[in-house]
CSV table of C-alpha atoms and ligand atoms in Angstrom, one decimal:
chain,number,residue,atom,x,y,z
A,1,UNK,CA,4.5,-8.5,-36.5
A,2,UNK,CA,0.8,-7.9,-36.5
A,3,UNK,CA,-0.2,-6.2,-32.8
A,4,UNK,CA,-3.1,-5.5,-31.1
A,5,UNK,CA,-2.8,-2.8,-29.4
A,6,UNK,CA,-5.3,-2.3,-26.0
A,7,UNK,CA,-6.7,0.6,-24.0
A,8,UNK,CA,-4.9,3.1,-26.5
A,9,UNK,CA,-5.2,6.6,-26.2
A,10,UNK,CA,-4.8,9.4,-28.9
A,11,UNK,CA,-1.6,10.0,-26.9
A,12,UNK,CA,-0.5,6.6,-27.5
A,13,UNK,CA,-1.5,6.1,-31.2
A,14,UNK,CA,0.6,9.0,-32.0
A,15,UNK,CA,3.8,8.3,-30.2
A,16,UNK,CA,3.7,4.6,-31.3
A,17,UNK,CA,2.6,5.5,-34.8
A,18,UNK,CA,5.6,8.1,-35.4
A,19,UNK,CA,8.1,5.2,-33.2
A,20,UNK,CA,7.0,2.4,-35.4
A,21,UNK,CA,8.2,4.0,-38.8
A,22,UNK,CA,11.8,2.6,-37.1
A,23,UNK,CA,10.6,-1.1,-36.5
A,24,UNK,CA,7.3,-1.5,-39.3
A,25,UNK,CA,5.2,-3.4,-37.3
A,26,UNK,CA,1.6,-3.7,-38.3
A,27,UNK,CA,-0.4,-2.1,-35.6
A,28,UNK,CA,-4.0,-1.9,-34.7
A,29,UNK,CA,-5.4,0.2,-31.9
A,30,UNK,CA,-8.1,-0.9,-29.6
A,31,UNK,CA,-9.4,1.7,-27.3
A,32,UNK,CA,-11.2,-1.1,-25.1
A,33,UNK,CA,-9.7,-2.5,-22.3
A,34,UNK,CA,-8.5,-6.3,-22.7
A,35,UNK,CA,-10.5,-8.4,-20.7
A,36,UNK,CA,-11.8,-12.3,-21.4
A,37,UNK,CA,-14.6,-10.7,-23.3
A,38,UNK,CA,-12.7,-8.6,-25.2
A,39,UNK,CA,-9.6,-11.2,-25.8
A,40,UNK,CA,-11.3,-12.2,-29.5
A,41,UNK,CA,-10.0,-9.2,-30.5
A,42,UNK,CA,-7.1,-10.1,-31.2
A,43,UNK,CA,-7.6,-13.5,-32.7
A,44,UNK,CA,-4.9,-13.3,-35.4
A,45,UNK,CA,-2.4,-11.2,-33.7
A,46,UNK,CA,0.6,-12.8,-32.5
A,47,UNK,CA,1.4,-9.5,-30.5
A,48,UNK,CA,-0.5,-8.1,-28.0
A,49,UNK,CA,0.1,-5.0,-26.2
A,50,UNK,CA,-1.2,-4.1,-23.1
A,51,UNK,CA,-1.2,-1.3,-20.6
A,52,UNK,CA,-2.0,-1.0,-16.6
A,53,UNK,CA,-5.5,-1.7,-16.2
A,54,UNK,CA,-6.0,-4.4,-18.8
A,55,UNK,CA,-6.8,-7.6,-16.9
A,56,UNK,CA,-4.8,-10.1,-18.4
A,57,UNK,CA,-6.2,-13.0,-16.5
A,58,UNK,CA,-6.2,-16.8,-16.9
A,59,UNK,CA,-9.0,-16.4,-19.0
A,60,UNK,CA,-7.9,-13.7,-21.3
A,61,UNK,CA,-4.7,-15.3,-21.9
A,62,UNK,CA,-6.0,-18.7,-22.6
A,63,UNK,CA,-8.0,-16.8,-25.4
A,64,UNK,CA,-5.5,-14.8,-26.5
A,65,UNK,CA,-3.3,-18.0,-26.8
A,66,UNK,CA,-6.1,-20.2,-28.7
A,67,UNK,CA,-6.0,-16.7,-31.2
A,68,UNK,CA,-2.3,-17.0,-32.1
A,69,UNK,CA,-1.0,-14.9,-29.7
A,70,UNK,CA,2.5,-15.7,-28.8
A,71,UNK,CA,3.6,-12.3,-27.0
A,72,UNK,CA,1.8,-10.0,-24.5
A,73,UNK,CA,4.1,-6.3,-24.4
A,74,UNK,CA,2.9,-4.5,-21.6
A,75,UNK,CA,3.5,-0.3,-22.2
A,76,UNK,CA,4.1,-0.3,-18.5
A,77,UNK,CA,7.1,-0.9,-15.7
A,78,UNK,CA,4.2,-2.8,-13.3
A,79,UNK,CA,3.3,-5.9,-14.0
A,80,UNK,CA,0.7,-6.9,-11.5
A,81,UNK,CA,-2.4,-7.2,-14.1
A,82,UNK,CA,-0.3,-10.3,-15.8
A,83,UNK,CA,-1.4,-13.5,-14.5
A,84,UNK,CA,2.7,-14.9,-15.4
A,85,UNK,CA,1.5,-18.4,-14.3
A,86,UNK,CA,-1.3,-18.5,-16.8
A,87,UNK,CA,0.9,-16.8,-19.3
A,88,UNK,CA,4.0,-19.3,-19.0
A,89,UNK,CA,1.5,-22.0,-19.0
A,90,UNK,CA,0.4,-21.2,-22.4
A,91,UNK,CA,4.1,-20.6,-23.5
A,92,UNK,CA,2.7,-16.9,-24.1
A,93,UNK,CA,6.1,-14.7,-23.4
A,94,UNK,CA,5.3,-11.2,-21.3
A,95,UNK,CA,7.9,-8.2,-21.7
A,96,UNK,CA,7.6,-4.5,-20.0
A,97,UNK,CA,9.2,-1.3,-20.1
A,98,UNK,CA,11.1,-1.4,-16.9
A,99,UNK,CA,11.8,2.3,-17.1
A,100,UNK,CA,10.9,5.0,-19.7
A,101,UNK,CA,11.6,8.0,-17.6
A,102,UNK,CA,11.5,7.8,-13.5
A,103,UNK,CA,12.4,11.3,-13.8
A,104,UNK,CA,8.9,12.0,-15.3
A,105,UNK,CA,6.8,9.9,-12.1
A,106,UNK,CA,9.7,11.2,-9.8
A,107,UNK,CA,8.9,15.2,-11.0
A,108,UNK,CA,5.2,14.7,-10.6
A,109,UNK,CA,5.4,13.0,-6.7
A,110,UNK,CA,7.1,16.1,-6.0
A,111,UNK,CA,4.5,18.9,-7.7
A,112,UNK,CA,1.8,17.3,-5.6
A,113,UNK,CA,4.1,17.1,-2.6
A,114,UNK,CA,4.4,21.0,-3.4
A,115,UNK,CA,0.6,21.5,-5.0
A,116,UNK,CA,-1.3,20.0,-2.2
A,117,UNK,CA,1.3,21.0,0.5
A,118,UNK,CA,1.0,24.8,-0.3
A,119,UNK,CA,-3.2,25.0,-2.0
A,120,UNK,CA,-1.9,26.1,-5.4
A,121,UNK,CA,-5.4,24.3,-7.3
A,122,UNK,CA,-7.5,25.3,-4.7
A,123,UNK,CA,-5.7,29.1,-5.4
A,124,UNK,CA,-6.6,28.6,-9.0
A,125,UNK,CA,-10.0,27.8,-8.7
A,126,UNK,CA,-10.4,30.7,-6.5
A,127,UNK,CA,-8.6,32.9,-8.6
A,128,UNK,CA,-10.7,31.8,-11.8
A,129,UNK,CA,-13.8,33.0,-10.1
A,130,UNK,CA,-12.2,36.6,-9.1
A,131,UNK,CA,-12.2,35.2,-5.1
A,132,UNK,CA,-8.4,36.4,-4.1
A,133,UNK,CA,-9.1,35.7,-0.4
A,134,UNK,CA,-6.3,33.9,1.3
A,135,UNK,CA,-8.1,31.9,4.4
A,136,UNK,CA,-7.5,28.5,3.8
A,137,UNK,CA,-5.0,29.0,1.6
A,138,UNK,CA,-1.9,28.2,3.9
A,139,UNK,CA,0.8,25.6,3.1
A,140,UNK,CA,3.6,24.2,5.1
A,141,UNK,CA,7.6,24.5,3.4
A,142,UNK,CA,9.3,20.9,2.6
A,143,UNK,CA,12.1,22.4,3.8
A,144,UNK,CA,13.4,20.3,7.2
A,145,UNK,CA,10.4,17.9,7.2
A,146,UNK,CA,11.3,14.6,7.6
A,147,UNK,CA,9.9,12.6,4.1
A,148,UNK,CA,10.2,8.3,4.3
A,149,UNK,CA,10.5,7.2,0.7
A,150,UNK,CA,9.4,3.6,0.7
A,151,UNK,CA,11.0,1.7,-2.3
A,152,UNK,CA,14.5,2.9,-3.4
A,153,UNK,CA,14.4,1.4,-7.1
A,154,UNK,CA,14.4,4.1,-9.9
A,155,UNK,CA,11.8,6.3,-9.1
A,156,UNK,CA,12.0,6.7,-5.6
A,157,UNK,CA,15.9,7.2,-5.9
A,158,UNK,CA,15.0,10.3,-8.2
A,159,UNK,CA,12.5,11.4,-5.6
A,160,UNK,CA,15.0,11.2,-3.2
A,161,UNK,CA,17.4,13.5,-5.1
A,162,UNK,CA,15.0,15.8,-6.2
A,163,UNK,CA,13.7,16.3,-2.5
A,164,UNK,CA,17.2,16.5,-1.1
A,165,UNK,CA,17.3,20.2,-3.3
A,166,UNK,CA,14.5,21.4,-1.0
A,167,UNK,CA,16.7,20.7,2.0
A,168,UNK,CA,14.4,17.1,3.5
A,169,UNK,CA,15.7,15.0,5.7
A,170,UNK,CA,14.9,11.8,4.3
A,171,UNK,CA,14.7,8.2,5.5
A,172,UNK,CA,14.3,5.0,3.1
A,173,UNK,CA,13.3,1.9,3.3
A,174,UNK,CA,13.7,-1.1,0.9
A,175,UNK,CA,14.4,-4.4,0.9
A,176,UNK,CA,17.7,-3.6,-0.7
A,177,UNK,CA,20.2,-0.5,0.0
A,178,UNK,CA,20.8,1.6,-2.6
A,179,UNK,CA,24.6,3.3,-2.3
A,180,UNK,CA,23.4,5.9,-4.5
A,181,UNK,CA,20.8,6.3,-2.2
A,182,UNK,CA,22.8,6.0,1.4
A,183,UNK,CA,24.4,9.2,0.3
A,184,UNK,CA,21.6,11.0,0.4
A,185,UNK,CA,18.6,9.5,2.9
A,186,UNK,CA,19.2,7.4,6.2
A,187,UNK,CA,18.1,3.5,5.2
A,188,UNK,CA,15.5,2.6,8.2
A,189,UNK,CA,14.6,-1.5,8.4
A,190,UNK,CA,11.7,-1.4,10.4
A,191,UNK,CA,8.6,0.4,8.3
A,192,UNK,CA,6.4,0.9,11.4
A,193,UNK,CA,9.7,2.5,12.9
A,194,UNK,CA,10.4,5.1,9.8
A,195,UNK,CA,6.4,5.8,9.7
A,196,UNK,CA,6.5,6.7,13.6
A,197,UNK,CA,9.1,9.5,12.1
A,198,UNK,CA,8.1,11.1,9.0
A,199,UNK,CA,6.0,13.8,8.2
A,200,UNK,CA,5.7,12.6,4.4
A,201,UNK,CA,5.1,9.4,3.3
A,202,UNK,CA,5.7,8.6,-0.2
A,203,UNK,CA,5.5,5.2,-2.3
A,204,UNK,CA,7.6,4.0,-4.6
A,205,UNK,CA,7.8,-0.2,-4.4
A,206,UNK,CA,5.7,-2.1,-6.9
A,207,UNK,CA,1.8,-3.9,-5.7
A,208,UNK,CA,3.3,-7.0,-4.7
A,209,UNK,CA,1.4,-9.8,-1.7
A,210,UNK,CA,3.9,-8.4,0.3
A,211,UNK,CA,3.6,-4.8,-0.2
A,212,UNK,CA,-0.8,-5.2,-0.1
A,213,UNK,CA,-2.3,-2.5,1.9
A,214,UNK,CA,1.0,-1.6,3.8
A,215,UNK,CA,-0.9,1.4,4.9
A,216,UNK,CA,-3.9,0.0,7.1
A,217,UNK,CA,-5.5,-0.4,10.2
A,218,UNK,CA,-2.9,-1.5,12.2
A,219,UNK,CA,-0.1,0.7,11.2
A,220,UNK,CA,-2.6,3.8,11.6
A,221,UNK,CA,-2.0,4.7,14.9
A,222,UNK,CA,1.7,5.0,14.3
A,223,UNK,CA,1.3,7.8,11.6
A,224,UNK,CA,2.6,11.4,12.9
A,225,UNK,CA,-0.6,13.4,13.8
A,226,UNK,CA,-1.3,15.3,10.2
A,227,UNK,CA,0.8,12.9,7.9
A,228,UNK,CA,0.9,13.7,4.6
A,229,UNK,CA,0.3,10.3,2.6
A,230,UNK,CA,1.3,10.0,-1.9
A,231,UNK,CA,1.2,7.1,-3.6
A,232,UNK,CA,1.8,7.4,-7.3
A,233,UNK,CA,2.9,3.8,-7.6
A,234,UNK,CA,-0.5,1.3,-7.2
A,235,UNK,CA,-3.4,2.3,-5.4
A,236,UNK,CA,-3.5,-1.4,-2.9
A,237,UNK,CA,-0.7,-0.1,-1.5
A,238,UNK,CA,-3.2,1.9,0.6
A,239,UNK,CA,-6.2,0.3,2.0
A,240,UNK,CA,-8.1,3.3,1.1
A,241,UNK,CA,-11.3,2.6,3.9
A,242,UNK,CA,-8.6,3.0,6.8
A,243,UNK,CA,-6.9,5.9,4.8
A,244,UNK,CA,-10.7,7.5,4.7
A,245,UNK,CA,-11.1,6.8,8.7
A,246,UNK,CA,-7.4,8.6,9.1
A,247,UNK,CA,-8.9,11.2,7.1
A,248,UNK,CA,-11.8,11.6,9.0
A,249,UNK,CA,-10.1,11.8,12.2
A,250,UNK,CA,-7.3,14.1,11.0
A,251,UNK,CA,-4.6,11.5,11.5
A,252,UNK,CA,-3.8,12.1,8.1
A,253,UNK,CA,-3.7,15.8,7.2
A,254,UNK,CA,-3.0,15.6,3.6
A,255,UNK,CA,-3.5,12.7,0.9
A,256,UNK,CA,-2.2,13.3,-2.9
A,257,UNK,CA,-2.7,10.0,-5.2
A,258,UNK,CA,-2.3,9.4,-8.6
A,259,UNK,CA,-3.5,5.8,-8.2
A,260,UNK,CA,-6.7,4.0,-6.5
A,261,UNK,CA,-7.1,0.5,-5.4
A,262,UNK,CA,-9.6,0.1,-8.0
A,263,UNK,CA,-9.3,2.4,-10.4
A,264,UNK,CA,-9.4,0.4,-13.3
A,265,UNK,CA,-13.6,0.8,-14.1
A,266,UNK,CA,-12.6,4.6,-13.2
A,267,UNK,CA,-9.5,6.0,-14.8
A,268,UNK,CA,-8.5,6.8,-18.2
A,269,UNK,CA,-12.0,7.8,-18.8
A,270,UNK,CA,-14.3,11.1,-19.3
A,271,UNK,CA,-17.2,9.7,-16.6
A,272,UNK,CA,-18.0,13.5,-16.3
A,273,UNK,CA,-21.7,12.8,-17.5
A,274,UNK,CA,-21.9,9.3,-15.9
A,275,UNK,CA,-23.1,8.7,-11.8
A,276,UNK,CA,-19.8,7.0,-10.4
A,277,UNK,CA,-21.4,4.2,-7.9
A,278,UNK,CA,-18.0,3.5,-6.3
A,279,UNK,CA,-18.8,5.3,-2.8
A,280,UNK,CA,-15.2,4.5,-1.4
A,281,UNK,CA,-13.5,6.6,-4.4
A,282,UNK,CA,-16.6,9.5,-4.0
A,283,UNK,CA,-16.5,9.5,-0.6
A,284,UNK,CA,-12.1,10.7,-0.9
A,285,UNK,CA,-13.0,13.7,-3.6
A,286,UNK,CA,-15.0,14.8,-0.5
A,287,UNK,CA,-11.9,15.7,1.4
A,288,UNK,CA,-10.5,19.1,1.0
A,289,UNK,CA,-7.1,17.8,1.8
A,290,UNK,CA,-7.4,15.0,-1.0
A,291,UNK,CA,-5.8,15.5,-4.3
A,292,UNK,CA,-6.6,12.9,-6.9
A,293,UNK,CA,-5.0,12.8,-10.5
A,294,UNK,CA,-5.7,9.9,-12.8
A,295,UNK,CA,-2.8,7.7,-13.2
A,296,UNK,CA,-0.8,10.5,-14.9
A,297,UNK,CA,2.3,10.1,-13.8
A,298,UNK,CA,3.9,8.7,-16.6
A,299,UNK,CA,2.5,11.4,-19.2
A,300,UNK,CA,5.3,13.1,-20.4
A,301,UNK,CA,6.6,13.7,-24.4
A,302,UNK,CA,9.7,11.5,-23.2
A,303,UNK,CA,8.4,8.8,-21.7
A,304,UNK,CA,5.7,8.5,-24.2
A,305,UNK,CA,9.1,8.2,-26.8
A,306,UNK,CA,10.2,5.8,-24.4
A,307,UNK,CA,7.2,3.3,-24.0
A,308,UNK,CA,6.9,3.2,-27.7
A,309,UNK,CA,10.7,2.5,-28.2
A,310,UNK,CA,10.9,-0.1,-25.7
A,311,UNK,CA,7.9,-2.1,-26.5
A,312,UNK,CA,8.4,-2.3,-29.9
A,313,UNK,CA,11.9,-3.4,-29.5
A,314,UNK,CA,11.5,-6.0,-27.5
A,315,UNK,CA,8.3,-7.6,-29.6
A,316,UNK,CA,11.5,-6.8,-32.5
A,317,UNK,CA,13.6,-9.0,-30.2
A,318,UNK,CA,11.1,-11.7,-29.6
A,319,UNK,CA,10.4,-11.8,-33.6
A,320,UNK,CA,14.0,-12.3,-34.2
A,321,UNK,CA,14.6,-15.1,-31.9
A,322,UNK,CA,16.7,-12.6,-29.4
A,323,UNK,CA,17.0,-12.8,-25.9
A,324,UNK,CA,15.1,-9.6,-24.5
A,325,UNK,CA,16.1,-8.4,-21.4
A,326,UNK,CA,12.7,-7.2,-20.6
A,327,UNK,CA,11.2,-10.5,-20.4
A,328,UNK,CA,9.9,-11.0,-16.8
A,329,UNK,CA,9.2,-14.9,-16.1
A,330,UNK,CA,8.2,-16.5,-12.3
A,331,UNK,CA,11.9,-17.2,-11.8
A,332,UNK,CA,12.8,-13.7,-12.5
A,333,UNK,CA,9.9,-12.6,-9.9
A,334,UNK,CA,10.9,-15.1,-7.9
A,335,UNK,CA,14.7,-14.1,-7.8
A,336,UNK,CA,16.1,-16.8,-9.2
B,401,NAI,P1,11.9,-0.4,-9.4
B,401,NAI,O1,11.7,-1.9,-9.6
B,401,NAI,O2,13.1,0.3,-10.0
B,401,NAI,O3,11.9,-0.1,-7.8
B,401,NAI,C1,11.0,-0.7,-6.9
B,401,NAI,C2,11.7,-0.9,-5.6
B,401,NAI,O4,10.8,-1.4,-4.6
B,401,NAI,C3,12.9,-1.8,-5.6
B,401,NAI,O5,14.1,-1.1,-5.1
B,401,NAI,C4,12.5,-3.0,-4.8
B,401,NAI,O6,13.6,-3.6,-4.1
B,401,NAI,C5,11.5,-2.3,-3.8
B,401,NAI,N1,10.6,-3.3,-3.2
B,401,NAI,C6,9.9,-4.3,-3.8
B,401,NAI,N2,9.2,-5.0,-2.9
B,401,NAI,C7,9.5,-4.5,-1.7
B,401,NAI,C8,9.0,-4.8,-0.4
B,401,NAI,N3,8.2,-5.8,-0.2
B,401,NAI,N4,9.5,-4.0,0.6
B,401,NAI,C9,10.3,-3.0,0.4
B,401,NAI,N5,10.8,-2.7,-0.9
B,401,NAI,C10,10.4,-3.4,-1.9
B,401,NAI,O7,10.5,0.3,-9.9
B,401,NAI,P2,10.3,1.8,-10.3
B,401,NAI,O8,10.6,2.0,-11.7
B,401,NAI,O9,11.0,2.7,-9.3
B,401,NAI,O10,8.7,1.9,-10.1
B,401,NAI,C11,8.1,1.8,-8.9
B,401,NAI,C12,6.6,1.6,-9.1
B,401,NAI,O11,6.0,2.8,-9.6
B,401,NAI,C13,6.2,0.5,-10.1
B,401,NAI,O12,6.1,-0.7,-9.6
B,401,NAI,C14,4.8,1.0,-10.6
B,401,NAI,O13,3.9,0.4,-9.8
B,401,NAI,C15,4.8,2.5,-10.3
B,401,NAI,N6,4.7,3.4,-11.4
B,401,NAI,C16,3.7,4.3,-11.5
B,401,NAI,C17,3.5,5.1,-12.6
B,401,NAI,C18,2.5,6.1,-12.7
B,401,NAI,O14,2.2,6.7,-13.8
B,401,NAI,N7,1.8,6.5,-11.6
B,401,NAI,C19,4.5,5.0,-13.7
B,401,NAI,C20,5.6,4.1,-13.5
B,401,NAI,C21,5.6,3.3,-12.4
């Protein structure tokens, strides 16, 4: 099948290129975003392949449909930049990669849980320029802190059983109760109630209505004094002015992310010679006790395997008339 491929990468040309000797697909690789003005791309391709911060609106798909597409793969387990109303309007079918390696988003929550917590890239910076002094420099142990885990799907239950190693004792919350899980953390129902306890919070539950800013103004004051806050699953999970005022104030001690509310004109880009105008996102690099990474998570040699695998099964499956599993439609989203 011809694809057009969007927002690719190096990273992702290789992986999908050395993949696709397995499946023969004929694939062409964008590097710009797909967006309603960039949808005539790929008039002609009846596959197109997208990734987190594409914005597969209304708009886009009705282009993409009036090209010929019939198929939009996206490289990613989230799903939120996929209008599925639009798409099932135009008959257009979406598939994901529901998990390419929750060990590899799991391992990274955890190094900046243990980077941020204990300075190590402020000690290499320092170190770099010959400065070996030590103020400022000290960290606190995971060891016995209490760390909430909000969303107990695949990568939150790895971070769970990775953290319980360090000797955490660690609460959950989810809609559903993982037995897996039980064994290890204490299931808590109430999320203002598990946020009153921990000293780490950590996010793990997909950018859903429901799940919007569940860190904000109102559940602020309930934080423990000097919190530490991740969030390596989307960035409007956190409403990121109230995170900055809890910042400010010292409610929140430490904040590692790997995603931002609206990241998509910021990440996956070199904007090192460019004036960035978002004053929300310059004003958190301010923050000694911020650590930002750029929606890396993922980035590992496996899961890279993995994305390419999946995603080029399943448009295999679609061409072949197959049910695919990985096809996510409003009743699946709905539950039904
Ligand atoms: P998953 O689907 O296995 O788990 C998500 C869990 O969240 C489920 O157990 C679900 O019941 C729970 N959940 C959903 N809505 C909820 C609500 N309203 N209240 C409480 N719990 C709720 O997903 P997985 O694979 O663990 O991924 C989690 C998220 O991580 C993805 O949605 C994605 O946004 C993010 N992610 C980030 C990556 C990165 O590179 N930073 C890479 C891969 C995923």
């Amino acid at each position: 099948m011809k694809i057009a491929m969007f927002s690719t990468k190096g990273y992702d040309r290789r992986s999908f290129e050395r993949v696709n000797q397995k499946y023969g697909h004929e694939l062409t690789f964008f590097e710009a975003r797909l967006t309603p003005n960039t949808a005539p791309l790929a008039v002609g391709y009846e596959a197109v392949c997208v990734f987190v911060n594409d914005d597969v609106n209304r708009e886009a798909i009705i282009k993409l449909a009036a090209g010929g597409t019939r198929i939009i793969a996206t490289r990613s387990a989230g799903y939120n930049q996929i209008d599925l109303e639009a798409a099932e309007a135009q008959d257009l079918c979406v598939v994901r990669v529901p998990a390419y390696s929750p060990n590899a988003v799991s391992e990274f929550t955890v190094g900046l849980m243990l980077t941020l917590g204990r300075q190590i890239h402020r000690a290499y910076n320092r170190v770099r320029d010959t400065n070996f002094e030590l103020e400022g420099l000290q960290g606190f142990e995971l060891h016995e802190k209490t760390v909430a885990v909000f969303g107990t799907g695949k990568i939150g239950t790895m971070v769970i059983k990775n953290l319980s190693g360090f000797g955490c004792r660690i609460l959950a919350y989810d809609l559903y109760r993982n037995p897996e899980v039980e064994k290890l953390a204490e299931y808590i129902d109430d999320p203002i109630e598990i946020i009153k306890q921990a000293d780490i919070l950590t996010f793990h539950m997909p950018l859903t209505p429901e799940t919007y800013h569940i860190i904000n103004q109102e559940t602020m004051p309930h934080l423990k004094d000097g919190v530490f806050i991740i969030n390596t699953s989307r960035g409007a999970l956190l409403d990121t002015k109230a995170v900055i005022e809890g910042l400010k104030s010292g409610k929140i001690g430490y904040l590692a992310i790997d995603v931002y509310e609206v990241e998509s004109d910021l990440f996956f880009r070199d904007l090192s010679n460019e004036i960035v105008t978002d004053d929300v996102f310059a004003r958190l690099l301010t923050f000694p006790n911020v650590l930002v990474t750029g929606h890396q998570a993922f980035l590992t040699d496996r899961a890279l395997h993995n994305i390419a695998d999946t995603t080029l099964n399943n448009i295999t499956q679609f061409e072949q008339n197959c049910e695919c599993a990985n096809t996510i439609t409003m009743d699946k989203v709905r539950g039904q």
